[in-house]
PDB file of C-alpha atoms in Angstrom:
ATOM      1  CA  MET A   1       4.929  -0.319 -20.387  1.00 86.00           C
ATOM      2  CA  ASP A   2       8.565  -1.039 -21.939  1.00 90.00           C
ATOM      3  CA  GLU A   3      10.622  -4.166 -22.831  1.00 92.00           C
ATOM      4  CA  ASN A   4      11.960  -4.803 -19.460  1.00 94.00           C
ATOM      5  CA  LYS A   5       8.598  -4.651 -17.588  1.00 95.00           C
ATOM      6  CA  THR A   6       6.898  -6.679 -20.486  1.00 94.00           C
ATOM      7  CA  ILE A   7       9.413  -9.403 -20.135  1.00 96.00           C
ATOM      8  CA  ASN A   8       9.200  -9.341 -16.239  1.00 96.00           C
ATOM      9  CA  ALA A   9       5.690  -9.762 -16.395  1.00 97.00           C
ATOM     10  CA  LEU A  10       5.643 -12.589 -18.730  1.00 96.00           C
ATOM     11  CA  SER A  11       8.270 -14.540 -16.787  1.00 97.00           C
ATOM     12  CA  ALA A  12       6.250 -14.267 -13.554  1.00 97.00           C
ATOM     13  CA  LEU A  13       3.437 -15.619 -15.728  1.00 97.00           C
ATOM     14  CA  ALA A  14       5.666 -18.216 -17.120  1.00 97.00           C
ATOM     15  CA  GLN A  15       5.177 -20.987 -14.322  1.00 97.00           C
ATOM     16  CA  PRO A  16       2.015 -22.986 -13.724  1.00 96.00           C
ATOM     17  CA  THR A  17       1.101 -22.237 -10.125  1.00 97.00           C
ATOM     18  CA  ARG A  18       1.610 -18.699 -10.765  1.00 97.00           C
ATOM     19  CA  LEU A  19      -0.415 -18.526 -13.830  1.00 97.00           C
ATOM     20  CA  GLN A  20      -3.464 -20.495 -12.255  1.00 97.00           C
ATOM     21  CA  THR A  21      -3.211 -17.722  -9.340  1.00 97.00           C
ATOM     22  CA  PHE A  22      -3.216 -14.766 -11.600  1.00 97.00           C
ATOM     23  CA  ARG A  23      -6.160 -16.335 -13.439  1.00 96.00           C
ATOM     24  CA  LEU A  24      -8.109 -16.974 -10.135  1.00 96.00           C
ATOM     25  CA  LEU A  25      -6.978 -13.281  -9.225  1.00 97.00           C
ATOM     26  CA  VAL A  26      -8.754 -11.885 -12.414  1.00 95.00           C
ATOM     27  CA  ALA A  27     -11.673 -13.920 -12.005  1.00 94.00           C
ATOM     28  CA  SER A  28     -12.106 -12.647  -8.301  1.00 94.00           C
ATOM     29  CA  GLU A  29     -12.010  -9.228  -9.164  1.00 92.00           C
ATOM     30  CA  PRO A  30     -12.712  -6.885  -7.790  1.00 92.00           C
ATOM     31  CA  ASN A  31     -13.007  -8.623  -4.572  1.00 94.00           C
ATOM     32  CA  GLY A  32      -9.411 -10.356  -4.340  1.00 96.00           C
ATOM     33  CA  VAL A  33      -8.410 -13.425  -2.663  1.00 97.00           C
ATOM     34  CA  ALA A  34      -6.619 -13.971   0.722  1.00 96.00           C
ATOM     35  CA  ALA A  35      -3.099 -15.519   0.562  1.00 95.00           C
ATOM     36  CA  GLY A  36      -4.080 -18.709   2.300  1.00 95.00           C
ATOM     37  CA  GLU A  37      -7.317 -19.457   0.295  1.00 96.00           C
ATOM     38  CA  LEU A  38      -4.914 -19.092  -2.904  1.00 96.00           C
ATOM     39  CA  ALA A  39      -2.833 -21.607  -1.696  1.00 96.00           C
ATOM     40  CA  ARG A  40      -5.285 -23.793  -0.840  1.00 96.00           C
ATOM     41  CA  LEU A  41      -7.198 -23.390  -4.240  1.00 95.00           C
ATOM     42  CA  ALA A  42      -3.746 -23.818  -6.047  1.00 95.00           C
ATOM     43  CA  ASN A  43      -3.146 -27.068  -3.478  1.00 96.00           C
ATOM     44  CA  VAL A  44       0.309 -25.819  -2.776  1.00 96.00           C
ATOM     45  CA  PRO A  45       1.936 -25.029   0.833  1.00 96.00           C
ATOM     46  CA  GLN A  46       1.348 -21.432   2.220  1.00 94.00           C
ATOM     47  CA  ASN A  47       4.986 -20.525   1.996  1.00 94.00           C
ATOM     48  CA  THR A  48       5.455 -21.704  -1.632  1.00 96.00           C
ATOM     49  CA  MET A  49       2.294 -19.524  -2.538  1.00 96.00           C
ATOM     50  CA  SER A  50       4.028 -16.703  -0.638  1.00 95.00           C
ATOM     51  CA  ALA A  51       6.897 -16.918  -3.304  1.00 97.00           C
ATOM     52  CA  HIS A  52       4.917 -17.157  -5.948  1.00 97.00           C
ATOM     53  CA  LEU A  53       2.952 -13.698  -4.995  1.00 97.00           C
ATOM     54  CA  SER A  54       6.415 -11.960  -4.198  1.00 97.00           C
ATOM     55  CA  ILE A  55       7.259 -12.602  -8.073  1.00 97.00           C
ATOM     56  CA  MET A  56       3.935 -11.673  -9.146  1.00 98.00           C
ATOM     57  CA  ALA A  57       4.128  -8.762  -7.033  1.00 97.00           C
ATOM     58  CA  ASN A  58       7.446  -7.542  -7.971  1.00 97.00           C
ATOM     59  CA  SER A  59       6.315  -7.546 -11.816  1.00 96.00           C
ATOM     60  CA  GLY A  60       3.704  -5.410 -11.050  1.00 96.00           C
ATOM     61  CA  LEU A  61       0.834  -8.037 -11.932  1.00 97.00           C
ATOM     62  CA  ILE A  62      -0.605  -8.081  -8.457  1.00 98.00           C
ATOM     63  CA  THR A  63      -1.411  -5.702  -5.719  1.00 97.00           C
ATOM     64  CA  SER A  64      -1.954  -6.620  -1.736  1.00 97.00           C
ATOM     65  CA  GLU A  65      -4.065  -5.124   0.751  1.00 96.00           C
ATOM     66  CA  ARG A  66      -3.862  -5.994   4.886  1.00 95.00           C
ATOM     67  CA  GLN A  67      -7.406  -6.455   6.048  1.00 92.00           C
ATOM     68  CA  SER A  68      -6.940  -7.497   9.785  1.00 91.00           C
ATOM     69  CA  ARG A  69      -5.187 -10.750   9.877  1.00 92.00           C
ATOM     70  CA  SER A  70      -5.313 -11.512   5.994  1.00 91.00           C
ATOM     71  CA  ILE A  71      -3.792 -10.404   2.955  1.00 95.00           C
ATOM     72  CA  ILE A  72      -5.987  -9.855   0.336  1.00 97.00           C
ATOM     73  CA  TYR A  73      -4.448 -10.353  -3.432  1.00 98.00           C
ATOM     74  CA  ARG A  74      -6.270  -8.630  -6.601  1.00 97.00           C
ATOM     75  CA  ALA A  75      -4.980  -8.557 -10.039  1.00 97.00           C
ATOM     76  CA  ASP A  76      -3.658  -5.198 -11.205  1.00 97.00           C
ATOM     77  CA  LEU A  77      -5.706  -4.974 -14.335  1.00 93.00           C
ATOM     78  CA  GLU A  78      -4.164  -1.810 -15.345  1.00 94.00           C
ATOM     79  CA  THR A  79      -0.584  -3.396 -15.554  1.00 95.00           C
ATOM     80  CA  PHE A  80      -2.097  -6.387 -17.082  1.00 93.00           C
ATOM     81  CA  ARG A  81      -3.823  -3.954 -19.817  1.00 91.00           C
ATOM     82  CA  ALA A  82      -0.642  -2.109 -20.439  1.00 92.00           C
ATOM     83  CA  LEU A  83       1.193  -5.359 -21.119  1.00 92.00           C
ATOM     84  CA  ILE A  84      -1.508  -6.610 -23.610  1.00 88.00           C
ATOM     85  CA  LEU A  85      -1.301  -3.201 -25.178  1.00 86.00           C
ATOM     86  CA  TYR A  86       2.145  -3.577 -25.508  1.00 87.00           C
ATOM     87  CA  LEU A  87       2.098  -7.058 -26.947  1.00 85.00           C
ATOM     88  CA  LEU A  88      -0.672  -5.840 -29.478  1.00 81.00           C
ATOM     89  CA  GLN A  89       0.834  -2.489 -30.575  1.00 79.00           C
ATOM     90  CA  ASP A  90       1.106  -2.146 -34.163  1.00 75.00           C
ATOM     91  CA  CYS A  91      -1.004  -5.085 -34.290  1.00 74.00           C
ATOM     92  CA  CYS A  92      -1.741  -6.487 -37.747  1.00 74.00           C
ATOM     93  CA  GLY A  93       0.176  -3.689 -39.538  1.00 77.00           C
ATOM     94  CA  GLY A  94      -2.850  -1.333 -38.774  1.00 73.00           C
ATOM     95  CA  ASN A  95      -4.769  -3.421 -40.977  1.00 75.00           C
ATOM     96  CA  ALA A  96      -8.525  -3.370 -38.807  1.00 73.00           C
ATOM     97  CA  THR A  97     -10.124  -6.097 -40.922  1.00 79.00           C
ATOM     98  CA  LEU A  98      -6.845  -8.590 -39.543  1.00 77.00           C
ATOM     99  CA  CYS A  99      -7.383  -7.020 -36.052  1.00 76.00           C
ATOM    100  CA  ALA A 100     -10.957  -6.976 -35.728  1.00 76.00           C
ATOM    101  CA  PRO A 101     -11.023 -11.209 -34.703  1.00 79.00           C
ATOM    102  CA  LEU A 102      -8.333 -10.634 -32.419  1.00 75.00           C
ATOM    103  CA  ILE A 103     -10.321  -7.751 -30.323  1.00 74.00           C
ATOM    104  CA  ALA A 104     -13.512  -9.488 -30.635  1.00 75.00           C
ATOM    105  CA  ASP A 105     -11.908 -12.331 -28.871  1.00 76.00           C
ATOM    106  CA  LEU A 106     -10.532 -10.365 -26.353  1.00 72.00           C
ATOM    107  CA  THR A 107     -13.923  -9.096 -25.139  1.00 73.00           C
ATOM    108  CA  PRO A 108     -16.147 -12.175 -24.949  1.00 66.00           C
ATOM    109  CA  CYS A 109     -17.083 -11.982 -21.193  1.00 69.00           C
ATOM    110  CA  CYS A 110     -17.316  -8.144 -21.049  1.00 65.00           C
ATOM    111  CA  PRO A 111     -19.220  -6.680 -23.978  1.00 60.00           C
ATOM    112  CA  LEU A 112     -19.386  -2.949 -23.980  1.00 58.00           C
ATOM    113  CA  PRO A 113     -22.547  -1.328 -22.906  1.00 63.00           C
ATOM    114  CA  GLU A 114     -24.621   0.115 -25.616  1.00 62.00           C
ATOM    115  CA  ALA A 115     -24.802   3.690 -26.085  1.00 53.00           C
ATOM    116  CA  ALA A 116     -28.197   5.158 -24.522  1.00 54.00           C
ATOM    117  CA  PRO A 117     -30.010   6.352 -27.732  1.00 58.00           C
ATOM    118  CA  SER A 118     -30.232  10.217 -27.857  1.00 55.00           C
ATOM    119  CA  THR A 119     -33.267  11.889 -26.584  1.00 57.00           C
ATOM    120  CA  THR A 120     -32.550  15.175 -28.396  1.00 52.00           C
TER     121      THR A 120
END
């Protein structure tokens, strides 16, 4: 991710309704949420939500897919990953002991599965 894409993504999240919506979409992965439901959950009119979704889609943070009469929105976790990695690039000057608590804080909900013991 380059500097311009990073600024665009961060500015898309720098508004309360969009930040709330993005967090809802992340929590709803991988199923996504219909636009009307997002408007209801965020307690905003549908046309207002449409404008917010457009801004986030243009920043690359979310994707959409038409399903029948609904448009389902999902967080683009790969773009979000690239954003976070860009921000953390060269974290702590490469000092692993300083970075370890930060990395641990970033992974509380999704612990990595332990490798299966080798049977050889």
